[in-house]
Short mmCIF file of C-alpha atoms in Angstrom, two decimals:
data_model
loop_
_atom_site.label_atom_id
_atom_site.label_comp_id
_atom_site.label_asym_id
_atom_site.label_seq_id
_atom_site.Cartn_x
_atom_site.Cartn_y
_atom_site.Cartn_z
CA MET A 1 6.58 31.93 22.56
CA THR A 2 8.38 35.30 22.69
CA ALA A 3 11.44 33.69 23.98
CA ALA A 4 11.53 31.29 21.36
CA ALA A 5 11.10 33.82 18.65
CA SER A 6 13.73 35.92 20.16
CA THR A 7 16.20 33.09 20.12
CA GLU A 8 15.50 32.49 16.45
CA HIS A 9 15.91 36.17 15.79
CA ASP A 10 19.21 35.92 17.41
CA HIS A 11 20.43 33.22 15.24
CA ALA A 12 19.11 34.83 12.14
CA GLU A 13 21.41 37.73 13.07
CA GLY A 14 24.08 35.06 13.42
CA HIS A 15 26.55 37.12 15.57
CA ASP A 16 28.38 34.73 17.95
CA HIS A 17 26.98 31.51 16.84
CA GLY A 18 28.08 31.11 13.16
CA ASP A 19 27.48 27.34 13.80
CA HIS A 20 23.79 27.48 12.99
CA HIS A 21 24.23 28.91 9.51
CA VAL A 22 21.79 27.15 7.21
CA LEU A 23 23.42 26.58 3.80
CA PRO A 24 21.02 27.32 0.75
CA LEU A 25 20.23 24.27 -1.18
CA TRP A 26 21.82 25.62 -4.43
CA LEU A 27 25.09 25.96 -2.70
CA LEU A 28 25.06 22.28 -1.65
CA ILE A 29 24.01 21.05 -4.86
CA GLY A 30 26.46 23.48 -6.85
CA THR A 31 29.46 22.26 -4.71
CA TRP A 32 28.40 18.69 -5.59
CA ALA A 33 28.32 19.41 -9.18
CA ALA A 34 31.59 20.98 -8.86
CA LEU A 35 33.16 18.11 -7.16
CA MET A 36 31.86 15.66 -9.94
CA GLY A 37 33.16 17.98 -12.61
CA LEU A 38 36.58 17.92 -10.92
CA THR A 39 36.49 14.21 -10.46
CA ILE A 40 35.73 13.76 -14.21
CA PHE A 41 38.57 16.27 -15.00
CA THR A 42 41.10 14.45 -12.77
CA VAL A 43 40.33 11.23 -14.40
CA THR A 44 40.51 12.63 -17.94
CA ALA A 45 43.72 14.48 -17.12
CA SER A 46 45.30 11.34 -16.00
CA THR A 47 44.91 9.69 -19.43
CA PHE A 48 47.10 12.44 -20.86
CA HIS A 49 50.80 11.75 -20.33
CA LEU A 50 51.91 14.86 -18.56
CA GLY A 51 54.94 13.35 -17.43
CA ALA A 52 56.40 15.14 -14.42
CA PHE A 53 53.24 17.28 -14.12
CA ASP A 54 51.03 14.21 -13.63
CA LEU A 55 51.35 14.20 -9.82
CA PRO A 56 51.09 17.98 -9.23
CA VAL A 57 48.08 18.38 -11.41
CA ALA A 58 46.33 15.48 -9.70
CA MET A 59 47.15 16.75 -6.19
CA ALA A 60 46.15 20.25 -7.17
CA ILE A 61 42.67 19.12 -8.26
CA ALA A 62 42.43 16.99 -5.19
CA THR A 63 43.31 19.99 -3.06
CA ILE A 64 40.65 22.01 -4.72
CA LYS A 65 38.04 19.37 -4.28
CA ALA A 66 39.10 19.00 -0.48
CA THR A 67 38.98 22.80 0.01
CA LEU A 68 35.41 22.75 -1.48
CA VAL A 69 34.45 20.07 0.89
CA MET A 70 36.00 21.65 4.02
CA LEU A 71 34.65 25.24 3.23
CA ILE A 72 31.13 24.31 2.25
CA PHE A 73 30.20 20.80 3.09
CA MET A 74 31.93 20.90 6.44
CA HIS A 75 30.92 24.54 7.09
CA LEU A 76 34.33 25.85 7.78
CA GLY A 77 33.70 28.93 5.60
CA PHE A 78 30.89 29.97 7.96
CA ASP A 79 32.16 28.43 11.18
CA LYS A 80 34.26 29.69 14.05
CA SER A 81 37.82 30.44 12.93
CA PHE A 82 39.36 28.39 15.72
CA HIS A 83 38.03 25.21 14.03
CA SER A 84 39.82 26.11 10.77
CA LEU A 85 42.89 26.82 12.81
CA LEU A 86 42.70 23.32 14.29
CA ILE A 87 42.25 21.68 10.97
CA TYR A 88 44.86 23.71 9.28
CA GLY A 89 47.14 23.28 12.15
CA SER A 90 46.82 19.45 11.69
CA PHE A 91 48.02 19.80 8.18
CA LEU A 92 51.03 21.81 9.21
CA PHE A 93 51.97 18.80 11.43
CA VAL A 94 51.27 16.30 8.86
CA PHE A 95 53.72 18.34 6.67
CA LEU A 96 56.38 18.52 9.22
CA PHE A 97 55.93 14.66 9.96
CA ILE A 98 56.47 13.72 6.34
CA SER A 99 59.23 16.31 5.85
CA PHE A 100 61.35 15.01 8.81
CA VAL A 101 60.76 11.43 7.56
CA TRP A 102 61.83 12.45 4.17
CA ILE A 103 64.99 14.09 5.41
CA ASP A 104 65.78 10.98 7.51
CA ARG A 105 65.08 8.73 4.42
CA GLY A 106 68.01 10.69 2.64
CA GLN A 107 70.39 9.80 5.47
CA TYR A 108 70.08 6.11 4.75
CA GLN A 109 69.87 6.24 0.81
CA VAL A 110 73.55 4.96 0.70
CA ASP A 111 72.72 1.93 2.73
CA ILE A 112 69.56 1.33 0.56
CA ASN A 113 71.48 1.54 -2.59
CA GLU A 114 74.04 -0.86 -1.31
CA LYS A 115 71.37 -3.38 -0.30
CA GLU A 116 69.78 -3.04 -3.69
CA GLN A 117 73.09 -3.69 -5.32
CA GLN A 118 73.47 -6.82 -3.14
CA GLU A 119 70.02 -8.02 -4.29
CA ILE A 120 70.68 -7.42 -8.08
CA ALA A 121 73.90 -9.30 -7.63
CA ILE A 122 71.96 -12.27 -6.13
CA ASP A 123 69.46 -12.22 -8.95
CA LEU A 124 72.32 -12.29 -11.34
CA GLY A 125 73.89 -15.22 -9.62
CA GLN A 126 70.66 -17.43 -9.71
CA MET B 221 18.85 8.82 27.87
CA SER B 222 19.48 12.07 29.85
CA ASP B 223 16.06 12.35 30.97
CA ALA B 224 17.06 12.02 34.66
CA HIS B 225 19.41 14.86 34.29
CA GLY B 226 17.72 16.87 31.54
CA HIS B 227 16.48 20.37 31.58
CA GLY B 228 12.71 19.46 31.67
CA ASP B 229 11.41 20.32 28.19
CA LYS B 230 14.78 19.68 26.62
CA PRO B 231 15.36 15.92 27.00
CA PHE B 232 18.69 15.88 25.19
CA LEU B 233 20.23 18.82 26.93
CA ALA B 234 22.87 17.31 29.54
CA HIS B 235 22.73 18.91 32.86
CA HIS B 236 26.34 20.11 32.95
CA PHE B 237 25.67 22.52 29.92
CA GLU B 238 23.92 25.91 30.38
CA ASP B 239 22.07 25.85 27.38
CA GLU B 240 21.69 24.02 23.93
CA ASP B 241 24.24 26.33 22.35
CA HIS B 242 26.67 25.55 24.82
CA GLN B 243 26.24 21.96 24.43
CA PHE B 244 26.33 22.20 20.52
CA ASP B 245 29.60 24.18 20.83
CA SER B 246 31.20 21.80 23.10
CA GLY B 247 30.32 18.99 20.93
CA LYS B 248 31.58 20.84 17.77
CA LEU B 249 35.05 21.60 19.41
CA GLY B 250 35.12 17.77 20.36
CA ILE B 251 34.35 16.52 16.92
CA TRP B 252 36.93 18.98 15.31
CA ALA B 253 39.48 17.67 17.78
CA PHE B 254 38.78 14.16 16.90
CA LEU B 255 39.01 14.97 13.16
CA VAL B 256 42.45 16.39 13.71
CA THR B 257 43.52 13.03 15.29
CA GLU B 258 42.05 11.19 12.51
CA ILE B 259 44.18 13.25 9.96
CA LEU B 260 47.29 12.48 12.02
CA PHE B 261 46.27 8.82 12.15
CA PHE B 262 46.07 8.72 8.24
CA SER B 263 49.22 10.71 7.88
CA GLY B 264 51.34 7.73 8.82
CA LEU B 265 50.05 5.73 5.99
CA PHE B 266 50.34 8.72 3.71
CA CYS B 267 53.93 9.17 4.88
CA ALA B 268 54.62 5.54 4.13
CA TYR B 269 53.31 6.24 0.59
CA VAL B 270 55.23 9.41 -0.02
CA ILE B 271 58.47 7.76 1.09
CA TYR B 272 57.97 4.56 -0.78
CA ARG B 273 56.82 6.31 -3.99
CA ALA B 274 59.71 8.60 -3.92
CA MET B 275 62.24 5.79 -3.58
CA HIS B 276 60.61 3.50 -6.25
CA PRO B 277 58.44 5.54 -8.53
CA GLU B 278 58.53 2.84 -11.16
CA VAL B 279 56.80 0.34 -8.74
CA PHE B 280 53.96 2.55 -8.36
CA THR B 281 53.60 3.31 -11.88
CA PHE B 282 53.43 -0.32 -12.77
CA ALA B 283 51.36 -1.69 -9.93
CA SER B 284 48.79 1.09 -10.29
CA ASN B 285 47.88 -0.61 -13.47
CA ALA B 286 46.51 -3.66 -11.40
CA LEU B 287 43.77 -1.22 -10.05
CA ASP B 288 40.62 -0.59 -11.76
CA THR B 289 40.37 3.15 -12.42
CA GLN B 290 36.84 2.85 -13.44
CA MET B 291 35.57 1.24 -10.23
CA GLY B 292 37.72 3.75 -8.21
CA ALA B 293 36.07 6.63 -10.16
CA ILE B 294 32.60 5.23 -9.53
CA ASN B 295 33.39 4.84 -5.85
CA THR B 296 34.55 8.52 -5.77
CA GLY B 297 31.28 9.63 -7.33
CA VAL B 298 29.42 7.48 -4.72
CA LEU B 299 31.22 9.04 -1.86
CA ILE B 300 30.86 12.59 -3.23
CA PHE B 301 27.18 12.09 -3.63
CA SER B 302 26.87 10.62 -0.12
CA SER B 303 28.71 13.78 1.10
CA LEU B 304 26.12 15.96 -0.50
CA THR B 305 23.23 13.99 1.17
CA ALA B 306 24.99 14.23 4.53
CA ALA B 307 25.35 17.94 4.19
CA TRP B 308 21.76 18.03 3.14
CA ALA B 309 20.60 16.00 6.15
CA VAL B 310 22.21 18.76 8.36
CA ARG B 311 20.26 21.26 6.60
CA ASN B 312 17.28 19.26 7.13
CA ALA B 313 17.86 18.98 10.76
CA GLN B 314 18.58 22.74 11.11
CA LEU B 315 15.18 23.44 9.51
CA GLY B 316 13.34 20.76 11.31
CA GLN B 317 12.45 18.75 8.25
CA LYS B 318 12.07 15.29 9.66
CA THR B 319 11.15 13.47 6.45
CA GLY B 320 13.91 15.08 4.65
CA LEU B 321 16.44 14.18 7.35
CA ILE B 322 15.38 10.57 7.31
CA VAL B 323 15.53 10.34 3.33
CA ASN B 324 18.99 11.94 3.16
CA LEU B 325 20.25 10.00 6.02
CA SER B 326 19.08 6.79 4.27
CA ILE B 327 20.52 7.61 1.00
CA THR B 328 23.90 8.41 2.78
CA ILE B 329 23.80 4.94 4.34
CA LEU B 330 22.86 3.24 0.99
CA CYS B 331 25.87 5.13 -0.64
CA ALA B 332 28.12 3.74 2.07
CA PHE B 333 26.86 0.36 1.40
CA GLY B 334 27.39 0.81 -2.24
CA PHE B 335 30.85 2.02 -1.60
CA MET B 336 31.68 -1.10 0.34
CA GLY B 337 30.15 -3.33 -2.35
CA ILE B 338 32.38 -1.93 -4.96
CA LYS B 339 35.23 -2.27 -2.69
CA TYR B 340 34.40 -5.86 -2.13
CA LEU B 341 34.24 -6.58 -5.92
CA GLU B 342 37.78 -4.76 -6.18
CA TYR B 343 39.35 -6.55 -3.36
CA SER B 344 38.09 -10.01 -4.43
CA HIS B 345 39.39 -9.32 -8.10
CA LYS B 346 42.73 -8.61 -6.46
CA PHE B 347 42.71 -11.74 -4.30
CA ASP B 348 41.87 -13.79 -7.21
CA LYS B 349 44.99 -12.76 -9.00
CA GLY B 350 47.02 -13.40 -5.95
CA LEU B 351 47.51 -9.70 -5.06
CA PHE B 352 47.35 -10.11 -1.12
CA PRO B 353 48.75 -7.70 1.41
CA GLY B 354 52.10 -8.80 2.87
CA ASP B 355 53.81 -12.19 2.61
CA LYS B 356 50.67 -13.79 0.93
CA TYR B 357 51.28 -11.72 -2.11
CA GLU B 358 51.81 -14.08 -5.13
CA ALA B 359 50.82 -12.41 -8.47
CA LYS B 360 49.18 -14.66 -11.10
CA GLU B 361 49.00 -14.38 -14.70
CA GLY B 362 46.90 -11.38 -15.79
CA ALA B 363 47.38 -9.67 -12.34
CA TYR B 364 48.76 -6.43 -14.19
CA GLY B 365 47.15 -7.38 -17.54
CA ASP B 366 44.59 -6.19 -19.68
CA GLU B 367 41.53 -7.20 -17.83
CA SER B 368 41.01 -4.35 -15.46
CA LYS B 369 41.60 -1.60 -17.95
CA GLY B 370 40.51 -3.04 -21.26
CA ASN B 371 42.61 -4.16 -24.22
CA ALA B 372 43.24 -0.66 -25.44
CA ASN B 373 45.22 0.17 -22.49
CA THR B 374 47.21 -2.96 -22.06
CA VAL B 375 49.94 -2.59 -19.65
CA ALA B 376 53.61 -2.63 -20.86
CA PHE B 377 56.34 -1.99 -18.44
CA THR B 378 58.67 0.64 -19.71
CA SER B 379 62.16 0.73 -18.20
CA PRO B 380 64.18 3.61 -19.91
CA ASP B 381 66.09 1.26 -22.21
CA GLU B 382 63.02 -0.64 -23.24
CA GLU B 383 60.84 2.36 -23.85
CA GLU B 384 61.28 2.39 -27.57
CA SER B 385 60.50 -1.16 -28.31
CA ALA B 386 57.47 -0.98 -26.09
CA GLU B 387 56.09 1.92 -28.12
CA GLU B 388 56.64 0.26 -31.23
CA ALA B 389 54.64 -2.71 -30.06
CA GLU B 390 50.95 -2.32 -30.90
CA PRO B 391 48.82 -1.97 -27.73
CA GLY B 392 47.18 -5.18 -26.81
CA VAL B 393 50.01 -7.29 -28.29
CA ALA B 394 52.53 -6.38 -25.49
CA PHE B 395 50.79 -8.70 -23.13
CA SER B 396 49.34 -11.43 -25.22
CA ASN B 397 52.44 -13.45 -25.38
CA GLY B 398 50.44 -16.84 -25.64
CA ASP B 399 50.53 -17.39 -21.97
CA SER B 400 48.01 -14.78 -20.98
CA ALA B 401 45.56 -15.98 -23.56
CA GLU B 402 45.83 -19.48 -22.05
CA ALA B 403 45.55 -18.21 -18.73
CA ALA B 404 42.24 -16.28 -19.63
CA LEU B 405 40.79 -19.56 -20.81
CA ALA B 406 42.23 -21.42 -17.70
CA GLU B 407 40.27 -18.77 -15.67
CA GLU B 408 37.08 -19.36 -17.42
CA ASP B 409 37.44 -23.06 -16.73
CA GLY B 410 38.00 -22.29 -13.14
CA GLU B 411 41.58 -23.70 -13.12
CA GLU B 412 44.57 -22.32 -11.16
CA LEU B 413 46.23 -19.39 -12.83
CA ALA B 414 49.89 -19.54 -13.69
CA PRO B 415 52.24 -17.43 -11.60
CA TRP B 416 52.80 -13.85 -13.20
CA ASN B 417 56.14 -13.68 -14.76
CA ASP B 418 56.43 -10.84 -17.16
CA PRO B 419 60.06 -10.96 -18.62
CA ASN B 420 59.78 -7.04 -19.34
CA VAL B 421 59.74 -6.40 -15.53
CA PRO B 422 62.90 -6.38 -13.71
CA GLU B 423 63.25 -8.77 -10.79
CA ALA B 424 64.05 -5.81 -8.47
CA THR B 425 60.57 -4.32 -9.48
CA LYS B 426 58.80 -7.51 -9.24
CA ARG B 427 60.07 -8.05 -5.63
CA LYS B 428 58.90 -4.63 -4.63
CA LEU B 429 55.43 -4.79 -6.05
CA LYS B 430 54.00 -6.53 -2.92
CA ILE B 431 54.89 -3.46 -0.83
CA PHE B 432 52.73 -1.32 -3.07
CA PHE B 433 49.83 -3.77 -2.36
CA GLY B 434 50.76 -3.50 1.36
CA ILE B 435 50.33 0.13 1.17
CA TYR B 436 47.16 -0.17 -1.09
CA PHE B 437 45.26 -2.56 1.29
CA CYS B 438 46.38 -0.72 4.44
CA MET B 439 45.21 2.84 3.10
CA THR B 440 42.04 1.62 1.38
CA GLY B 441 41.27 -0.95 4.18
CA LEU B 442 41.64 1.65 7.01
CA HIS B 443 39.31 4.06 4.92
CA GLY B 444 36.94 1.07 4.52
CA ILE B 445 36.83 0.55 8.16
CA HIS B 446 36.03 4.31 8.53
CA VAL B 447 33.20 3.72 6.03
CA LEU B 448 31.91 0.78 8.06
CA ILE B 449 31.99 2.87 11.25
CA GLY B 450 30.22 5.58 9.41
CA ILE B 451 27.29 3.12 8.52
CA LEU B 452 27.01 2.27 12.16
CA VAL B 453 26.93 5.90 13.35
CA LEU B 454 24.53 7.08 10.57
CA GLY B 455 22.34 4.07 11.30
CA TRP B 456 22.00 4.87 14.81
CA LEU B 457 21.20 8.37 14.00
CA LEU B 458 18.61 7.36 11.42
CA THR B 459 16.86 5.48 14.22
CA ARG B 460 16.87 8.56 16.41
CA ALA B 461 15.63 10.66 13.53
CA ILE B 462 12.82 8.41 12.93
CA ARG B 463 12.05 8.68 16.72
CA GLY B 464 12.06 12.48 16.28
CA HIS B 465 14.76 13.36 18.50
CA PHE B 466 16.16 16.30 16.48
CA THR B 467 15.00 19.70 16.36
CA PRO B 468 16.47 23.00 14.96
CA THR B 469 18.20 23.64 18.40
CA TYR B 470 19.12 20.02 18.78
CA TYR B 471 20.91 18.60 15.90
CA GLY B 472 24.44 18.41 17.04
CA PRO B 473 24.74 14.58 16.50
CA ILE B 474 23.68 14.84 12.92
CA ASP B 475 26.24 17.71 12.28
CA PHE B 476 29.10 15.96 13.97
CA ALA B 477 28.43 12.65 12.23
CA ALA B 478 28.22 14.46 8.89
CA LEU B 479 31.67 16.26 9.66
CA TYR B 480 33.00 12.62 10.21
CA TRP B 481 31.63 11.61 7.01
CA HIS B 482 32.89 14.50 5.02
CA LEU B 483 36.45 13.68 6.47
CA VAL B 484 36.04 10.07 5.16
CA ASP B 485 35.24 11.48 1.62
CA LEU B 486 38.15 13.89 1.99
CA ILE B 487 40.59 11.02 2.60
CA TRP B 488 39.26 9.29 -0.43
CA ILE B 489 39.72 12.39 -2.63
CA TYR B 490 43.37 11.96 -2.08
CA LEU B 491 43.55 8.33 -2.11
CA PHE B 492 41.78 8.01 -5.51
CA PRO B 493 44.32 9.92 -7.59
CA LEU B 494 47.39 8.77 -5.41
CA LEU B 495 46.56 5.01 -5.93
CA TYR B 496 44.46 4.86 -9.10
CA LEU B 497 45.66 7.53 -11.43
CA ILE B 498 49.32 7.02 -11.83
CA ASN B 499 50.85 7.15 -15.07
#
């Protein structure tokens, strides 16, 4: 009994084991409400023609939503920072991955344009 | 399960762990490592998306009109709600609320089925219009038409030189060039739809549209597989919750499954605007 009580006490102090942090209900429901609000916002924003800003606005809203999910629903805001390091590290590698392919794509753009011209020529021929 | 190797009064504490915290922390590190591989796994498809969209933005702008924004938005809501109940289930488990845990896990699973149900409707609508992944793609009349978005938003492809004339045309008129009205009738009669052949869309764009659907079906399909796996995992945890396996010191599996479920939600948060909300 005393052992159990002292364990609980330790967790309440929350020193080493941030993992057992119990989130208050208002925070969970508030996060959900914010996510729903942002979803409605992004759908509404997409009906306005913002031109070049369409994609950045949509991605910014998605990133805010993703951050809320990670920090609160996934407990990253209360968890060991090593877990945050892992996940943010993976984003870095995704960024590197896409960037390198992007650079590579540029290398072949001339060939691609050529092939497209050929296709158009075939279309006109038909 | 681990009774033979357990620590007496803690039936789920495996023998190679010092205590429950040790087991929990190890599991948590494991699930985060797994989620990192999942992100990298999906990044291949996101990469394909980024490169192809950068090369052919007009294909994405046009093909996105074939997707049903309303259904996509409803599915986003369903998934976000299931994320709430998953996070709530973790809270229930931490506080030893058995009934709450069972209820929240059940709602999460129901939402997952709801998501797949809506996905099924969306896919079958695409298939009806001949919008298949890969070589099977053969768009039929109305595939990019008024049905999915309502008449008010009738799609008109606007290439730079055609922009003016398309803007002058009244919405709704752009697509009802006789053929589509007949096609709509034909569909009601259950007859075959005519092939889609909009003269406003350049041939070069038409040829590339099927690659958009290749990307669409791969991304949403892989995501859908993850939802199905989530249903299996959460279903198994529900049976364990009913058997009363989880306690405030042993709730790791609930926490880890919820983390996986949130990641599935996270990926959809990006998929939704990238695929459905393109202007």
